[in-house]
Coordinates of C-alpha atoms in Angstrom, one line a residue:
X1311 CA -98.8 46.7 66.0
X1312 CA -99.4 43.2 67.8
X1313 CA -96.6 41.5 69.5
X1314 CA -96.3 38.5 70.6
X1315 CA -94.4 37.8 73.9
X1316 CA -93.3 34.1 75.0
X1317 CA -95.1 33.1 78.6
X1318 CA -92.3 32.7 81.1
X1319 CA -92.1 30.3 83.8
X1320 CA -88.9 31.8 85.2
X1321 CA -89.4 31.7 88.8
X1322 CA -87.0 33.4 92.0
X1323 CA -85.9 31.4 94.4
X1324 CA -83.6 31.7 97.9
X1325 CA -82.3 28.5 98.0
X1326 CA -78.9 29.7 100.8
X1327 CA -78.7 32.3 103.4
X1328 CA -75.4 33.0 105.8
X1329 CA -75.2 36.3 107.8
X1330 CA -71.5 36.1 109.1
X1331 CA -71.9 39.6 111.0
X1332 CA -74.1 42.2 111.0
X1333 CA -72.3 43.4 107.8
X1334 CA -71.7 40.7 105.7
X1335 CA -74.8 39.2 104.5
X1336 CA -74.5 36.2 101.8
X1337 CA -77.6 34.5 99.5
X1338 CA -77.1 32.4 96.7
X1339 CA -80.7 32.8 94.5
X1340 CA -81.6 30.5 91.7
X1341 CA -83.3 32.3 88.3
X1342 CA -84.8 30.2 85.9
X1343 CA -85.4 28.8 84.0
X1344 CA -85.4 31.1 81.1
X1345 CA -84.9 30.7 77.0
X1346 CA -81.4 29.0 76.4
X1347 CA -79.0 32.1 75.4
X1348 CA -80.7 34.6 77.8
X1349 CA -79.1 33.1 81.0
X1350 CA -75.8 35.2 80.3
X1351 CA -77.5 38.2 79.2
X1352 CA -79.6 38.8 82.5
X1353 CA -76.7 37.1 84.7
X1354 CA -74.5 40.5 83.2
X1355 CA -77.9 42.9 83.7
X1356 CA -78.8 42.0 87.0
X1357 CA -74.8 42.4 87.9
X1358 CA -74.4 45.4 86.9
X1359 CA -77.5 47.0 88.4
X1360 CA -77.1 45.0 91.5
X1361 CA -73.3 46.7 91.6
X1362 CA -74.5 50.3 90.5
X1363 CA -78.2 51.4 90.9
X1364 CA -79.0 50.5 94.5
X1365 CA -79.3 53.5 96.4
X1366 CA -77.4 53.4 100.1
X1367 CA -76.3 56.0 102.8
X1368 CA -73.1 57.1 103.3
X1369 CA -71.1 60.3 105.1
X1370 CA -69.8 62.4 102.0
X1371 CA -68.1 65.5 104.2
X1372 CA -66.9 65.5 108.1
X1373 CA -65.7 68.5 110.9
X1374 CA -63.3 66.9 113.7
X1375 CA -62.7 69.1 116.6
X1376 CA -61.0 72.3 115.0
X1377 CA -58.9 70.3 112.1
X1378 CA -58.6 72.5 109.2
X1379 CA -57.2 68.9 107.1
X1380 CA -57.2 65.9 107.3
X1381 CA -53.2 65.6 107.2
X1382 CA -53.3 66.0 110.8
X1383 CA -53.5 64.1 114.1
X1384 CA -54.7 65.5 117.2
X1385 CA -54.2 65.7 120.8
X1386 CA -55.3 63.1 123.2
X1387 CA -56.8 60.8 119.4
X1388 CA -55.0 57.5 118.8
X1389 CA -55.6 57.6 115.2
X1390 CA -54.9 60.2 112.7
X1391 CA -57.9 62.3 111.1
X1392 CA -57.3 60.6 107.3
X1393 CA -57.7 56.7 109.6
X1394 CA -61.0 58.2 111.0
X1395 CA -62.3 59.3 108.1
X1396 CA -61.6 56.1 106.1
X1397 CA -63.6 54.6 109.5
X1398 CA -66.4 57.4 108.8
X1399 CA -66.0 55.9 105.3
X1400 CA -66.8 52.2 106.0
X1401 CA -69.9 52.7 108.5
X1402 CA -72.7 50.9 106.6
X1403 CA -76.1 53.0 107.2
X1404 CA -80.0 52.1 106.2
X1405 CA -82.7 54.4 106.3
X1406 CA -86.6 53.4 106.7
X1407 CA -87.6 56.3 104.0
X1408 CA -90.6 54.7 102.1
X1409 CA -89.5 56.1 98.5
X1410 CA -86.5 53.2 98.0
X1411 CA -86.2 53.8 94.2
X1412 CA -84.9 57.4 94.4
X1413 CA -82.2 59.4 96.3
X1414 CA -83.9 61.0 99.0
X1415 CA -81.8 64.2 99.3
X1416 CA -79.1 65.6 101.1
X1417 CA -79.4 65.2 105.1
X1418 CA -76.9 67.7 107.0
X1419 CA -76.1 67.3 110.1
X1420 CA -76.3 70.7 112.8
X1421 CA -72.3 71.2 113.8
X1422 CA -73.8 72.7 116.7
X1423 CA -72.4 70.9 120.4
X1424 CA -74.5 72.9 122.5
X1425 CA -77.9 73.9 121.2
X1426 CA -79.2 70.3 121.5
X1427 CA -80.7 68.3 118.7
X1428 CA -82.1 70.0 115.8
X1429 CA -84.8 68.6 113.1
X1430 CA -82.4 67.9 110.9
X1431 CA -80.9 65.7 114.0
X1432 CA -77.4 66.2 115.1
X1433 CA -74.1 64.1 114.8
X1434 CA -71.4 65.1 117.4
X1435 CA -70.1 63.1 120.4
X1436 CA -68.3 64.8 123.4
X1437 CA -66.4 62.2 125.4
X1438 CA -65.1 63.0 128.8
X1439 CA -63.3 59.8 129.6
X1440 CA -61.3 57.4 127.9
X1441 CA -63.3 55.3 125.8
X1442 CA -63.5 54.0 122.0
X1443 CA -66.0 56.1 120.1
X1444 CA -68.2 53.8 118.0
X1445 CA -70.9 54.0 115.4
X1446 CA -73.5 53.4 118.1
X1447 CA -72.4 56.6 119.4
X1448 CA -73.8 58.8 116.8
X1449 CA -76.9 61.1 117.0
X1450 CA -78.6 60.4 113.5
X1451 CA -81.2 61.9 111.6
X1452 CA -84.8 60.4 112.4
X1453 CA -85.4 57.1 110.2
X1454 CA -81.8 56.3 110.0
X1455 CA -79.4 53.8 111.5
X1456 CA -76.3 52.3 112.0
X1457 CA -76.1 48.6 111.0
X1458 CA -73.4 47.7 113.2
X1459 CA -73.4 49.8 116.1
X1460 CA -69.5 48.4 117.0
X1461 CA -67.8 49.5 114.3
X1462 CA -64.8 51.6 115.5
X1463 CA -64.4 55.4 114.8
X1464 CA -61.3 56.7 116.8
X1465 CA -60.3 56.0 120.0
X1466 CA -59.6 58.5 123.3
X1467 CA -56.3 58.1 124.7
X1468 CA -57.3 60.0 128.1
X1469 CA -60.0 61.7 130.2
X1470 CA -59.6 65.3 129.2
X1471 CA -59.5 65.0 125.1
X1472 CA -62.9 66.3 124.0
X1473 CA -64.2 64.7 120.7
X1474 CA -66.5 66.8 118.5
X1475 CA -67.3 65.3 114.9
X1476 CA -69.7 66.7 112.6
X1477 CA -70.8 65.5 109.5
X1478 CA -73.1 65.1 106.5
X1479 CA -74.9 62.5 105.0
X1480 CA -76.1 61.8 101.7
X1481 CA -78.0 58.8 100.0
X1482 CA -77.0 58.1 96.3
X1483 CA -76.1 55.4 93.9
X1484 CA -72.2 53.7 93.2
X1485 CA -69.3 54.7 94.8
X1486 CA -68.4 58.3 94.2
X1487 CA -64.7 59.9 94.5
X1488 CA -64.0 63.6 95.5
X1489 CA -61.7 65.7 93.3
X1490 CA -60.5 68.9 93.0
X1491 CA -62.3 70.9 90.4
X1492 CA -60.0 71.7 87.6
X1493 CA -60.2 75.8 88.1
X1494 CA -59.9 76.3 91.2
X1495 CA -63.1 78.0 93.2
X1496 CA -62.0 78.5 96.6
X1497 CA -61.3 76.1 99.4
X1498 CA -62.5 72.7 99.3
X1499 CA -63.5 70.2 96.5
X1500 CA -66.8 68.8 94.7
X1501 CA -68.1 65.4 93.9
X1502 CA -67.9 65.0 90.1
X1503 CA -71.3 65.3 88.3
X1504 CA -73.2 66.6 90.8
X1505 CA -74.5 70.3 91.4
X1506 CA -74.0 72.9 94.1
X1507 CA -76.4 71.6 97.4
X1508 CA -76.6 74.1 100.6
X1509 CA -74.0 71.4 102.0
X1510 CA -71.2 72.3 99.3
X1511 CA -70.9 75.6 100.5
X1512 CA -69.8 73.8 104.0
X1513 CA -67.6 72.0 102.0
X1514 CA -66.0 74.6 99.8
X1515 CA -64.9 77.3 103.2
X1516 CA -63.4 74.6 104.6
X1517 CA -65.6 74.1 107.6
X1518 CA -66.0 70.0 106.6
X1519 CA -63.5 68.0 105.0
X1520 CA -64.7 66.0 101.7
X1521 CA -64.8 62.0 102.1
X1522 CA -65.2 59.3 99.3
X1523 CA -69.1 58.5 99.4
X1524 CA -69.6 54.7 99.5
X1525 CA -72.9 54.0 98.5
X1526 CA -73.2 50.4 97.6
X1527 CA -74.9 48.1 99.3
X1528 CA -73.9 45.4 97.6
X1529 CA -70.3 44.1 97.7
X1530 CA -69.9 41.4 95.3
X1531 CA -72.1 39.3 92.5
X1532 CA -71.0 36.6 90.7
X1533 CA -73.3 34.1 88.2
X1534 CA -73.2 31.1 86.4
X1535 CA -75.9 29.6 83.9
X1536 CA -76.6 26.4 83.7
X1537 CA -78.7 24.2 81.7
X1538 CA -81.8 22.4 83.8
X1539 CA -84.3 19.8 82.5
X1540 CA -86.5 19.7 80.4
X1541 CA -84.7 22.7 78.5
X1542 CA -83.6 26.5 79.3
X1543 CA -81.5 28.2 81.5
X1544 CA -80.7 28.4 85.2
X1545 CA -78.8 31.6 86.4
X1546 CA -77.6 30.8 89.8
X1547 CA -76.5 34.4 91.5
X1548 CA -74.5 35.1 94.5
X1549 CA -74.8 37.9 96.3
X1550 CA -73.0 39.4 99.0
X1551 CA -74.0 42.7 101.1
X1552 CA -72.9 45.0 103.6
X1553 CA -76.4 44.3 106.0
X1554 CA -78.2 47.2 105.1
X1555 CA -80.7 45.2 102.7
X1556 CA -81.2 41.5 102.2
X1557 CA -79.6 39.8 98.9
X1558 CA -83.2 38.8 98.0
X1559 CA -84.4 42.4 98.2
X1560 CA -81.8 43.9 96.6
X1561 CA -82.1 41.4 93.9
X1562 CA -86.2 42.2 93.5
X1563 CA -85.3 45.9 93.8
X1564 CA -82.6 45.5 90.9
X1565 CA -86.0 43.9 88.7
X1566 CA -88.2 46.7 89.4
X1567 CA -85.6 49.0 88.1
X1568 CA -84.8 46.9 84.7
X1569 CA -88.9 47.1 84.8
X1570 CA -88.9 50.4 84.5
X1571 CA -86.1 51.1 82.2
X1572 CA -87.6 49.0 79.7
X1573 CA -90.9 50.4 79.8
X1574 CA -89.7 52.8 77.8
X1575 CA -89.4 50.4 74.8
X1576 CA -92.9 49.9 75.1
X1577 CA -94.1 53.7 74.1
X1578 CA -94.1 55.1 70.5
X1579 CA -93.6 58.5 71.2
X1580 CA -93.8 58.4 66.9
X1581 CA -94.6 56.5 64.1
X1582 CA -92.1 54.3 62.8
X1583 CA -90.5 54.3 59.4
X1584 CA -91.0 51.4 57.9
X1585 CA -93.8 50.0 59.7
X1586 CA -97.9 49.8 58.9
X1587 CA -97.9 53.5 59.8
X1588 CA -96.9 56.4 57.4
X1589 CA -94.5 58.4 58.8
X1590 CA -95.9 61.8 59.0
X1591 CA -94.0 65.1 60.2
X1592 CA -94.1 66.7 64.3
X1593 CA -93.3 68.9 66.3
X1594 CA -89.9 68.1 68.1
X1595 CA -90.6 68.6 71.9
X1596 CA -89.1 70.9 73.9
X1597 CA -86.7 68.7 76.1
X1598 CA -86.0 66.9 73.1
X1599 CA -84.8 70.5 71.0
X1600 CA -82.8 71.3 74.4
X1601 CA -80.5 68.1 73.7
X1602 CA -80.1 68.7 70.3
X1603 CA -79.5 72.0 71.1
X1604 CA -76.3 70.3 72.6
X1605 CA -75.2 68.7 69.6
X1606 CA -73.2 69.5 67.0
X1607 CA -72.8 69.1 63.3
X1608 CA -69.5 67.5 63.5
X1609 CA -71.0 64.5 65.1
X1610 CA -72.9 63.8 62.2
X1611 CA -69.8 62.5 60.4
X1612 CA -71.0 64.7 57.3
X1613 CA -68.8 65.2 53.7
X1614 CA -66.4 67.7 54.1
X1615 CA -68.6 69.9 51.4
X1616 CA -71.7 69.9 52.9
X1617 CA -70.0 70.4 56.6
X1618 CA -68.6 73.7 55.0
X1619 CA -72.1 75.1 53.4
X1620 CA -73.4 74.3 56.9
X1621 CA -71.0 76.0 58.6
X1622 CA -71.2 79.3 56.3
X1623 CA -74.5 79.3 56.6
X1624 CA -73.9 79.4 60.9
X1625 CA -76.1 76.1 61.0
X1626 CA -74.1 74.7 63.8
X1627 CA -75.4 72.1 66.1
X1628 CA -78.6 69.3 65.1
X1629 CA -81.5 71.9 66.4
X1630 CA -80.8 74.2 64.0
X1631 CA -80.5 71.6 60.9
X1632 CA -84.1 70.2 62.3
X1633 CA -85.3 74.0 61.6
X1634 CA -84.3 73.9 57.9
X1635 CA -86.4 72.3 54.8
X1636 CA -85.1 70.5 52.0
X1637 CA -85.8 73.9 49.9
X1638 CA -83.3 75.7 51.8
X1639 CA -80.7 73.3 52.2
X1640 CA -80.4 73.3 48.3
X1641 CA -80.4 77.0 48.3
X1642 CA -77.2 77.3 50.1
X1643 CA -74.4 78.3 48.2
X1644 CA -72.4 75.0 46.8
X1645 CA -75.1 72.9 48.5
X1646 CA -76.6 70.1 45.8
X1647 CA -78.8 67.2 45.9
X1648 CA -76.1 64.9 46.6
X1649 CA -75.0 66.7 49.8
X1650 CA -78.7 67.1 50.8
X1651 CA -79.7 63.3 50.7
X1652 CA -76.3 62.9 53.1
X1653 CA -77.7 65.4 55.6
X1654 CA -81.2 63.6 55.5
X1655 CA -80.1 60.1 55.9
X1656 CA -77.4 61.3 59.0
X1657 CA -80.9 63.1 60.7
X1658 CA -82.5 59.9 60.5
X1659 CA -80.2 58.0 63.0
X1660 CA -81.4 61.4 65.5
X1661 CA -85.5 60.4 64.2
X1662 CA -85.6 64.0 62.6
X1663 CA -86.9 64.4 59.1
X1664 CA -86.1 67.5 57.0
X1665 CA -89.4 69.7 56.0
X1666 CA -91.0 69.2 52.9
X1667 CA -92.3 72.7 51.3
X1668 CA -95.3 72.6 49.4

């Protein structure tokens, strides 16, 4: 089927740029112009992707000195171990990995204070004197660095108070909160959603202590639309970051991922009812049989009849109903016509057709 597509003359422009530290980067960018009633519909897109599908670096876990919690404050330290985590917290990273579009991974960093640097690079400082310890002060992992090497992590009170700090580094998406998991499993927490990494195990003896991951580079977008001559939209953004990638970047990098989502739209992975092309029956694939594997009969909001005959007949979840024919539906016990055109019509909102037996 032929589509046709409107040529755009929406253009990108930079028209201000402030940097008012190291960490606080601000452009205002002009879109447009674009169809009139599209101007709020991409001003919310772009937000929210600008907001929660940039990738950053951020310390998820920390070790300081021999603290088995952070409710605790230590000899010879001005602040307490929760105030140097929340500093650990705020320390805006970038990393010069070329693959910008998807987490790179889990980097951990050697606890060891002696051994030297490892591959994996090492993140400890041992301080002698008194001094403030700063982000600049960190051993990181080749390819990544500190924004602003000034930002304050604790501070020595005297010449004697060692200062060993270990931790881990992870690059993800949003802003993700630690909690404890609901049945307990041994010391420690886990980050919601996400499964066990070699790092966890760290976590969950109690060697590191868990820290809200703070992955967003960008801090704030707002938008307005207005209209421009001779007609359309204008979507004038502002965007504010924390230094470790430019506004306009994050903005283009923000496009390439609404590119890619909706490429999707753009495949037929089936003929469509209703269209030029007959609907014929396939093969369900694998990954697709796994989900509805994951699905149950309830949600298909069926008539209390047919749910019973369903649920006699141990057809429980959407996978199995795709397995059955018209045929045998009707050959249920108390199962008629009526209850079988309800069980076809909720199937088609899934794509799945019942088999027809010749």
């Amino acid at each position: 089927m032929t589509f046709i597509v409107p040529n755009s003359s929406a253009k990108l422009e930079c028209v201000e740029f402030r940097e008012k530290n190291p960490r606080t980067q601000y452009a205002r960018l002009v879109l447009g112009p674009v169809a009139p009633g599209q101007g709020v519909t991409l001003g919310n897109t772009f937000r929210r992707l600008l907001l929660n599908d940039l990738p950053g670096v951020a310390i998820t876990a920390a070790k300081l000195n021999d603290a088995r919690t952070e409710f605790v404050t230590l000899p010879g330290i001005r602040e307490s171990v929760v105030e140097i985590f929340l500093n650990l917290r705020d320390i805006v990273f970038f990393n010069t990995f070329p693959d910008v579009l998807a987490p790179q991974g889990t980097i951990t960093i050697d606890p060891s204070v002696h051994e030297g640097p490892t591959d994996a690079g090492e993140g400890f400082e041992l301080s002698t004197s008194p001094r403030v310890i700063c982000a600049g002060d960190m051993q990181l992992p080749e390819g990544v660095y500190c924004v602003d090497p000034t930002q304050p992590i604790a501070t020595l009170m005297n010449a004697h108070t060692p200062f060993h700090l270990s931790f881990i580094l992870e690059q993800a998406t949003g802003y993700r909160v630690w909690k404890k998991p609901t049945q307990p499993y041994g010391r420690g927490f886990y980050p919601p959603r996400q499964t066990a990494a070699p790092q966890m195990e760290q976590v969950k003896s109690g060697l590191f202590q868990p820290i809200d991951g703070n992955f967003m580079p960008v801090r704030t977008v707002n938008f307005k639309v207005h209209d421009g001559p001779p007609h359309g939209e204008y979507i004038h953004f502002e965007i504010t970051t924390n230094g470790s990638i430019h506004p306009h970047a994050a903005f283009k990098h923000a496009g390439a991922i609404l590119t890619e989502i909706t490429r999707a739209t753009l495949q037929e992975p089936r003929p469509l009812v209703g269209m030029d092309e007959v609907s014929q029956p396939a093969d369900v694939p694998n990954n697709q049989m796994a989900y509805f594997e994951t699905i149950a009969i309830e949600q298909l909001e069926l008539s209390l009849r047919a749910y019973n005959c369903l649920k006699r007949a141990q057809i429980l979840t959407l996978a199995d109903l795709s397995r059955e024919s018209y045929q045998s539906l009707l050959a249920l016990r108390n199962f008629g016509q009526k209850s079988a055109e309800e069980v076809a019509k909720a199937l088609e909102t899934y794509g799945i057709e019942l088999v027809q037996e010749t």
